[in-house]
Each structure stands twice: as structure tokens, then as C-alpha cells.
Short mmCIF file of C-alpha atoms and ligand atoms in Angstrom, two decimals:
data_model
loop_
_atom_site.label_atom_id
_atom_site.label_comp_id
_atom_site.label_asym_id
_atom_site.label_seq_id
_atom_site.Cartn_x
_atom_site.Cartn_y
_atom_site.Cartn_z
CA MET R 121 14.36 27.80 -36.21
CA GLU R 122 13.26 24.78 -38.32
CA CYS R 123 10.36 23.15 -37.31
CA ILE R 124 8.83 19.80 -39.30
CA ARG R 125 4.93 18.79 -39.11
CA GLY R 126 4.35 16.04 -41.90
CA LYS R 127 5.73 17.19 -45.28
CA THR R 128 6.03 20.81 -44.41
CA SER R 129 8.91 22.43 -42.40
CA ALA R 130 8.77 26.33 -41.30
CA GLY R 131 9.86 28.80 -39.15
CA ILE R 132 7.36 28.13 -35.61
CA ASP R 133 7.65 30.51 -32.20
CA ALA R 134 8.34 27.72 -30.28
CA ALA R 135 8.29 30.46 -27.05
CA GLY R 136 4.85 31.77 -28.30
CA LEU R 137 3.12 27.87 -28.16
CA ALA R 138 4.87 27.03 -25.41
CA ALA R 139 3.56 30.05 -23.37
CA GLY R 140 0.57 29.09 -20.73
CA TYR R 141 1.78 25.22 -20.51
CA ASP R 142 3.29 25.15 -16.51
CA ASP R 143 6.70 23.37 -18.07
CA VAL R 144 8.56 22.38 -20.91
CA LEU R 145 10.36 19.30 -21.53
CA ILE R 146 13.26 19.85 -24.36
CA ASP R 147 14.19 15.53 -25.60
CA VAL R 148 17.12 16.49 -27.46
CA GLY R 149 18.08 13.70 -30.00
CA THR R 150 15.19 12.41 -30.01
CA GLY R 151 14.63 9.86 -32.73
CA ASP R 152 10.90 9.91 -33.76
CA GLY R 153 9.97 11.66 -30.93
CA ARG R 154 7.78 8.65 -28.78
CA TYR R 155 9.08 10.40 -25.77
CA VAL R 156 7.77 13.89 -27.01
CA MET R 157 4.56 12.12 -27.84
CA HIS R 158 3.98 9.60 -25.33
CA VAL R 159 5.30 13.56 -22.69
CA ALA R 160 2.75 15.93 -24.61
CA ARG R 161 -0.78 12.90 -24.35
CA THR R 162 0.57 12.11 -21.14
CA ARG R 163 0.80 14.70 -19.10
CA PRO R 164 -1.60 18.05 -20.28
CA SER R 165 0.29 20.11 -18.72
CA TRP R 166 3.10 20.61 -20.12
CA PHE R 167 5.49 21.08 -23.72
CA ALA R 168 7.44 18.92 -25.23
CA VAL R 169 10.10 19.79 -28.17
CA GLY R 170 11.67 17.10 -30.01
CA VAL R 171 15.01 18.07 -31.12
CA ASP R 172 16.78 15.78 -33.51
CA ALA R 173 19.61 16.43 -36.86
CA CYS R 174 17.84 13.71 -38.70
CA ARG R 175 14.02 14.73 -40.81
CA GLU R 176 13.41 11.47 -41.81
CA ASN R 177 13.25 10.66 -38.26
CA LEU R 178 10.74 13.54 -37.01
CA ARG R 179 8.45 13.04 -39.95
CA LYS R 180 5.85 10.63 -39.45
CA ALA R 181 5.72 11.65 -35.62
CA SER R 182 5.25 15.45 -36.06
CA ARG R 183 1.65 14.56 -39.12
CA ARG R 184 0.43 13.48 -35.76
CA ALA R 185 2.07 15.58 -33.09
CA PRO R 186 -1.44 17.26 -30.49
CA ALA R 187 -1.40 20.84 -29.97
CA ASN R 188 0.74 20.99 -27.19
CA ALA R 189 3.92 18.54 -28.69
CA LEU R 190 6.87 20.43 -31.34
CA TYR R 191 9.44 18.88 -33.99
CA VAL R 192 11.92 20.88 -34.13
CA ILE R 193 15.21 19.96 -36.77
CA ALA R 194 18.32 21.08 -35.66
CA ASN R 195 22.43 19.77 -34.35
CA ALA R 196 21.80 19.41 -30.61
CA LEU R 197 25.76 20.91 -30.82
CA ALA R 198 23.55 24.10 -32.18
CA LEU R 199 21.02 24.38 -30.34
CA PRO R 200 18.95 27.28 -31.68
CA LYS R 201 18.68 30.12 -29.71
CA GLU R 202 15.04 30.04 -29.76
CA LEU R 203 14.76 28.08 -27.35
CA ASP R 204 17.03 29.23 -24.92
CA GLY R 205 15.69 29.18 -21.16
CA MET R 206 12.21 27.31 -21.94
CA ALA R 207 13.48 24.27 -20.74
CA SER R 208 12.07 23.14 -17.23
CA LYS R 209 13.63 19.57 -18.02
CA VAL R 210 15.96 18.67 -20.66
CA THR R 211 16.07 14.56 -21.56
CA ILE R 212 18.91 12.34 -23.75
CA ASN R 213 18.34 9.38 -24.47
CA PHE R 214 20.11 6.42 -25.67
CA PRO R 215 22.71 9.14 -27.88
CA TRP R 216 24.89 8.35 -30.17
CA GLY R 217 27.28 9.44 -33.45
CA SER R 218 27.88 13.26 -32.67
CA LEU R 219 25.63 13.81 -29.70
CA LEU R 220 27.49 10.97 -27.90
CA VAL R 221 31.06 12.24 -28.28
CA GLY R 222 29.51 15.84 -27.47
CA LEU R 223 28.57 13.90 -23.92
CA LEU R 224 31.48 12.46 -23.71
CA ASP R 225 34.07 15.20 -24.48
CA GLY R 226 32.24 18.00 -23.16
CA GLU R 227 31.84 19.97 -26.31
CA PRO R 228 31.52 23.53 -25.21
CA GLY R 229 29.41 23.54 -28.38
CA LEU R 230 26.67 20.78 -26.45
CA LEU R 231 27.38 22.06 -23.19
CA GLU R 232 26.26 25.89 -23.32
CA GLY R 233 23.10 24.65 -25.64
CA LEU R 234 22.14 22.75 -22.77
CA LEU R 235 22.76 25.07 -20.25
CA ALA R 236 20.90 28.00 -22.63
CA ILE R 237 17.99 25.84 -22.87
CA ALA R 238 17.01 25.03 -19.35
CA ARG R 239 15.56 27.53 -17.45
CA PRO R 240 17.24 28.00 -13.39
CA GLY R 241 17.06 25.26 -11.48
CA ALA R 242 15.99 22.77 -15.05
CA ALA R 243 15.79 18.65 -14.43
CA LEU R 244 18.28 16.86 -16.87
CA GLU R 245 17.89 13.14 -17.81
CA VAL R 246 20.39 11.46 -19.88
CA ARG R 247 20.08 7.95 -20.89
CA LEU R 248 23.41 5.95 -22.02
CA ASN R 249 23.67 2.58 -23.46
CA ALA R 250 26.26 -0.05 -23.42
CA GLY R 251 26.74 -0.89 -26.31
CA ALA R 252 26.95 2.94 -27.80
CA LEU R 253 29.35 3.56 -25.25
CA ALA R 254 31.33 0.59 -26.44
CA ASP R 255 31.35 1.55 -30.37
CA ALA R 256 32.81 4.73 -29.01
CA GLY R 257 35.62 3.57 -26.63
CA TYR R 258 34.32 3.27 -23.02
CA THR R 259 32.23 0.96 -20.65
CA LEU R 260 29.51 1.82 -19.28
CA GLU R 261 30.67 2.54 -15.57
CA SER R 262 34.12 4.40 -17.24
CA GLY R 263 31.37 6.57 -20.11
CA ASP R 264 28.86 7.54 -16.98
CA THR R 265 31.91 8.83 -15.11
CA ARG R 266 33.07 10.48 -18.74
CA VAL R 267 30.09 12.27 -19.44
CA ARG R 268 28.91 12.83 -15.69
CA ARG R 269 32.70 14.88 -15.58
CA ALA R 270 31.68 16.83 -19.07
CA LEU R 271 27.93 18.03 -16.93
CA HIS R 272 29.66 18.53 -13.75
CA ALA R 273 32.22 20.95 -16.25
CA GLY R 274 29.10 22.35 -17.82
CA GLY R 275 27.30 23.25 -14.88
CA PHE R 276 24.72 20.52 -13.99
CA GLU R 277 25.04 17.96 -11.62
CA ALA R 278 24.34 14.05 -11.74
CA GLY R 279 23.45 12.45 -8.89
CA ASP R 280 24.41 8.66 -8.57
CA PRO R 281 24.39 6.43 -11.58
CA VAL R 282 20.95 4.14 -12.07
CA TRP R 283 21.75 0.82 -14.11
CA LEU R 284 19.20 -0.22 -16.13
CA ASP R 285 18.88 -3.39 -17.60
CA ALA R 286 15.94 -5.47 -19.97
CA ARG R 287 13.20 -4.95 -17.20
CA ASP R 288 13.50 -1.34 -17.22
CA LEU R 289 14.48 -0.45 -20.82
CA ARG R 290 11.20 -2.30 -21.57
CA ARG R 291 9.46 0.95 -18.69
CA CYS R 292 10.92 3.10 -21.28
CA HIS R 293 9.06 5.20 -23.51
CA THR R 294 11.22 5.28 -26.39
CA THR R 295 11.85 3.84 -29.45
CA TRP R 296 15.29 2.60 -28.90
CA ALA R 297 14.64 1.35 -25.56
CA LYS R 298 12.69 -0.97 -26.26
CA ARG R 299 15.23 -1.51 -29.39
CA LEU R 300 16.94 -2.38 -26.53
CA ALA R 301 16.02 -4.13 -24.54
CA TYR R 302 15.31 -7.08 -26.59
CA GLY R 303 19.04 -7.06 -28.18
CA ARG R 304 22.06 -8.27 -27.63
CA ASP R 305 23.32 -6.20 -24.73
CA PRO R 306 20.64 -4.65 -22.53
CA ARG R 307 22.30 -2.21 -20.60
CA ALA R 308 22.14 0.86 -20.47
CA VAL R 309 22.95 4.19 -17.29
CA CYS R 310 20.88 6.83 -16.17
CA LEU R 311 22.46 10.09 -15.20
CA ARG R 312 19.42 12.69 -13.46
CA GLY R 313 20.17 15.83 -11.91
CA ARG R 314 19.95 19.26 -11.98
CA LEU R 315 20.88 22.71 -13.71
CA GLY R 316 23.37 24.10 -10.53
CA SER R 317 21.68 21.92 -7.68
CA HIS R 318 22.60 19.50 -5.74
CA SER R 319 18.58 17.49 -5.50
CA VAL R 320 18.15 14.50 -7.69
CA LEU R 321 16.32 11.99 -7.76
CA ARG R 322 16.10 8.16 -8.53
CA ASP R 323 13.81 6.63 -10.06
CA CYS R 324 15.03 6.28 -13.80
CA ALA R 325 13.23 3.97 -15.51
C1 SAM A 664 19.65 5.73 -30.64
S1 SAM A 664 19.24 7.14 -31.35
C2 SAM A 664 17.67 7.52 -30.21
C3 SAM A 664 16.31 7.95 -30.76
C4 SAM A 664 15.95 8.42 -29.54
N1 SAM A 664 16.53 9.10 -28.80
C5 SAM A 664 15.13 7.20 -28.76
O1 SAM A 664 15.20 6.95 -27.80
O2 SAM A 664 14.28 6.53 -29.60
C6 SAM A 664 20.15 8.12 -31.25
C7 SAM A 664 19.46 9.85 -31.70
O3 SAM A 664 20.29 10.80 -31.76
C8 SAM A 664 20.04 12.28 -32.47
N2 SAM A 664 21.64 12.67 -32.90
C9 SAM A 664 22.99 12.36 -32.88
N3 SAM A 664 23.81 13.48 -33.17
C10 SAM A 664 22.87 14.55 -33.35
C11 SAM A 664 23.45 15.21 -33.25
N4 SAM A 664 24.62 16.01 -33.37
N5 SAM A 664 21.59 16.89 -33.27
C12 SAM A 664 21.02 16.37 -32.80
N6 SAM A 664 20.66 14.83 -32.91
C13 SAM A 664 22.00 13.92 -32.58
C14 SAM A 664 20.60 10.86 -34.26
O4 SAM A 664 19.84 11.30 -35.09
C15 SAM A 664 19.50 9.23 -33.37
O5 SAM A 664 18.10 9.99 -34.40
#
């Protein structure tokens, strides 16, 4: 598995680094890694892992990463086996490109990977924005329905959708959320659920 720290990238034993932490967050499609940094700094008992296919995005955050944060360069449609069974929480914030299409189409490589990295009962949060869904040919509502169905087939149960507006997006600790909040179409939806469980939480901002 390729991990990045500033300009250098190397194979690192993620499970070894995460040992001793109560919980592990894996943020798939992490972009510039801001959300991972936020979780690592505000929750010292958590180990936070950001995964993105784009090396350039991760360079800056990885250089400043605290001991309980790690950035991994990987395709979400083929998540590294080294992450298997680690996550007590998986997040996917404002995906685009093949990650969004994978969610909409229930791409087996993506869903099997998400299931594999999750511990039993792991929490899942997926935030989808209207603009990215429109580019993929869906409304916010139809995209939500389609992704929910795909997640269900993949073993994740999502509760009722939580609709997010500009105010909610401003409270999200990701770079893309901030950008969307001040953009042309600040609408999004959050699907929140658990692996194989019907107990879901409501507050998604
Ligand atoms: C709109 S950005 C959102 C970034 C971040 N989650 C945020 O909220 O600021 C979407 C991210 O998904 C990543 N992505 C798209 N397809 C991917 C794939 N197949 N595997 C890994 N990352 C992917 C992109 O590289 C990009 O960083």
C-alpha cells in the first residue's frame, strides 16, 4: 500500500500505526485531506486515514499530518487489502468521477472494498452534492435513491436522507463543502447508516 508524507511515498503498515487507537476513520476520496486532519486533531483517540487516487491533492496535508493521521494513494474501486477490517467509520464526502459513478452504479469493486475495510457495525456517511449528480445525469433526489439502493445491495443500510443547504455545508469540515456552500448550487444530501444495521443517526452536518 502506498502512503504519502509530503514528497515521499512508501509502504507503511497502517494497521500497526492504528493499533492502540479506539476507532479508525477511513475517508474515501479525501481530496486535500482536510476532513482527516480535522478528525485527527479534534479526536485524539481516533486514527484517521484519507484515501485518494490523486497524489498531488495529498501532498500538503500529508506533510503536516499528526501521528494519528495517514494518507494513502489508492483507487477507491480497488482499495488496498491492508485496510481490511480497520474502519469503525467510513466517509465519502462529495465524490465525483469514477467514485461517484461507482456509488451510483453499485460498482462491485467499490462496494466490496467498502465492506472489506469496515469493521462489523461500522458507521457510513456519504455526502452527495447536486452539481456532481447533475453532471452524472441525476437530480439530488434520484441520485440519493440510486446510491441508497446500491449501498443496500452492498450490505450498508442508510437511514432517511438528510438534505443539506449552504448553512449546513459551511459547517462541514471539508474543502469541497466550503466551496459548494458559496457556489451556484449549494444543495447536498447526506446518507448516514451502518454496515448491516438499521440504527441510523440523523445529524449529518
Ligand atoms: C470533489 S472532490 C471532494 C474531496 C473531499 N472529499 C472534500 O470534500 O473536499 C472528489 C475527490 O474524489 C476523488 N476520487 C474520484 N474518483 C476516485 C477514485 N476512483 N478513487 C479515489 N479517489 C477518487 C478525487 O480525486 C477528488 O479528490
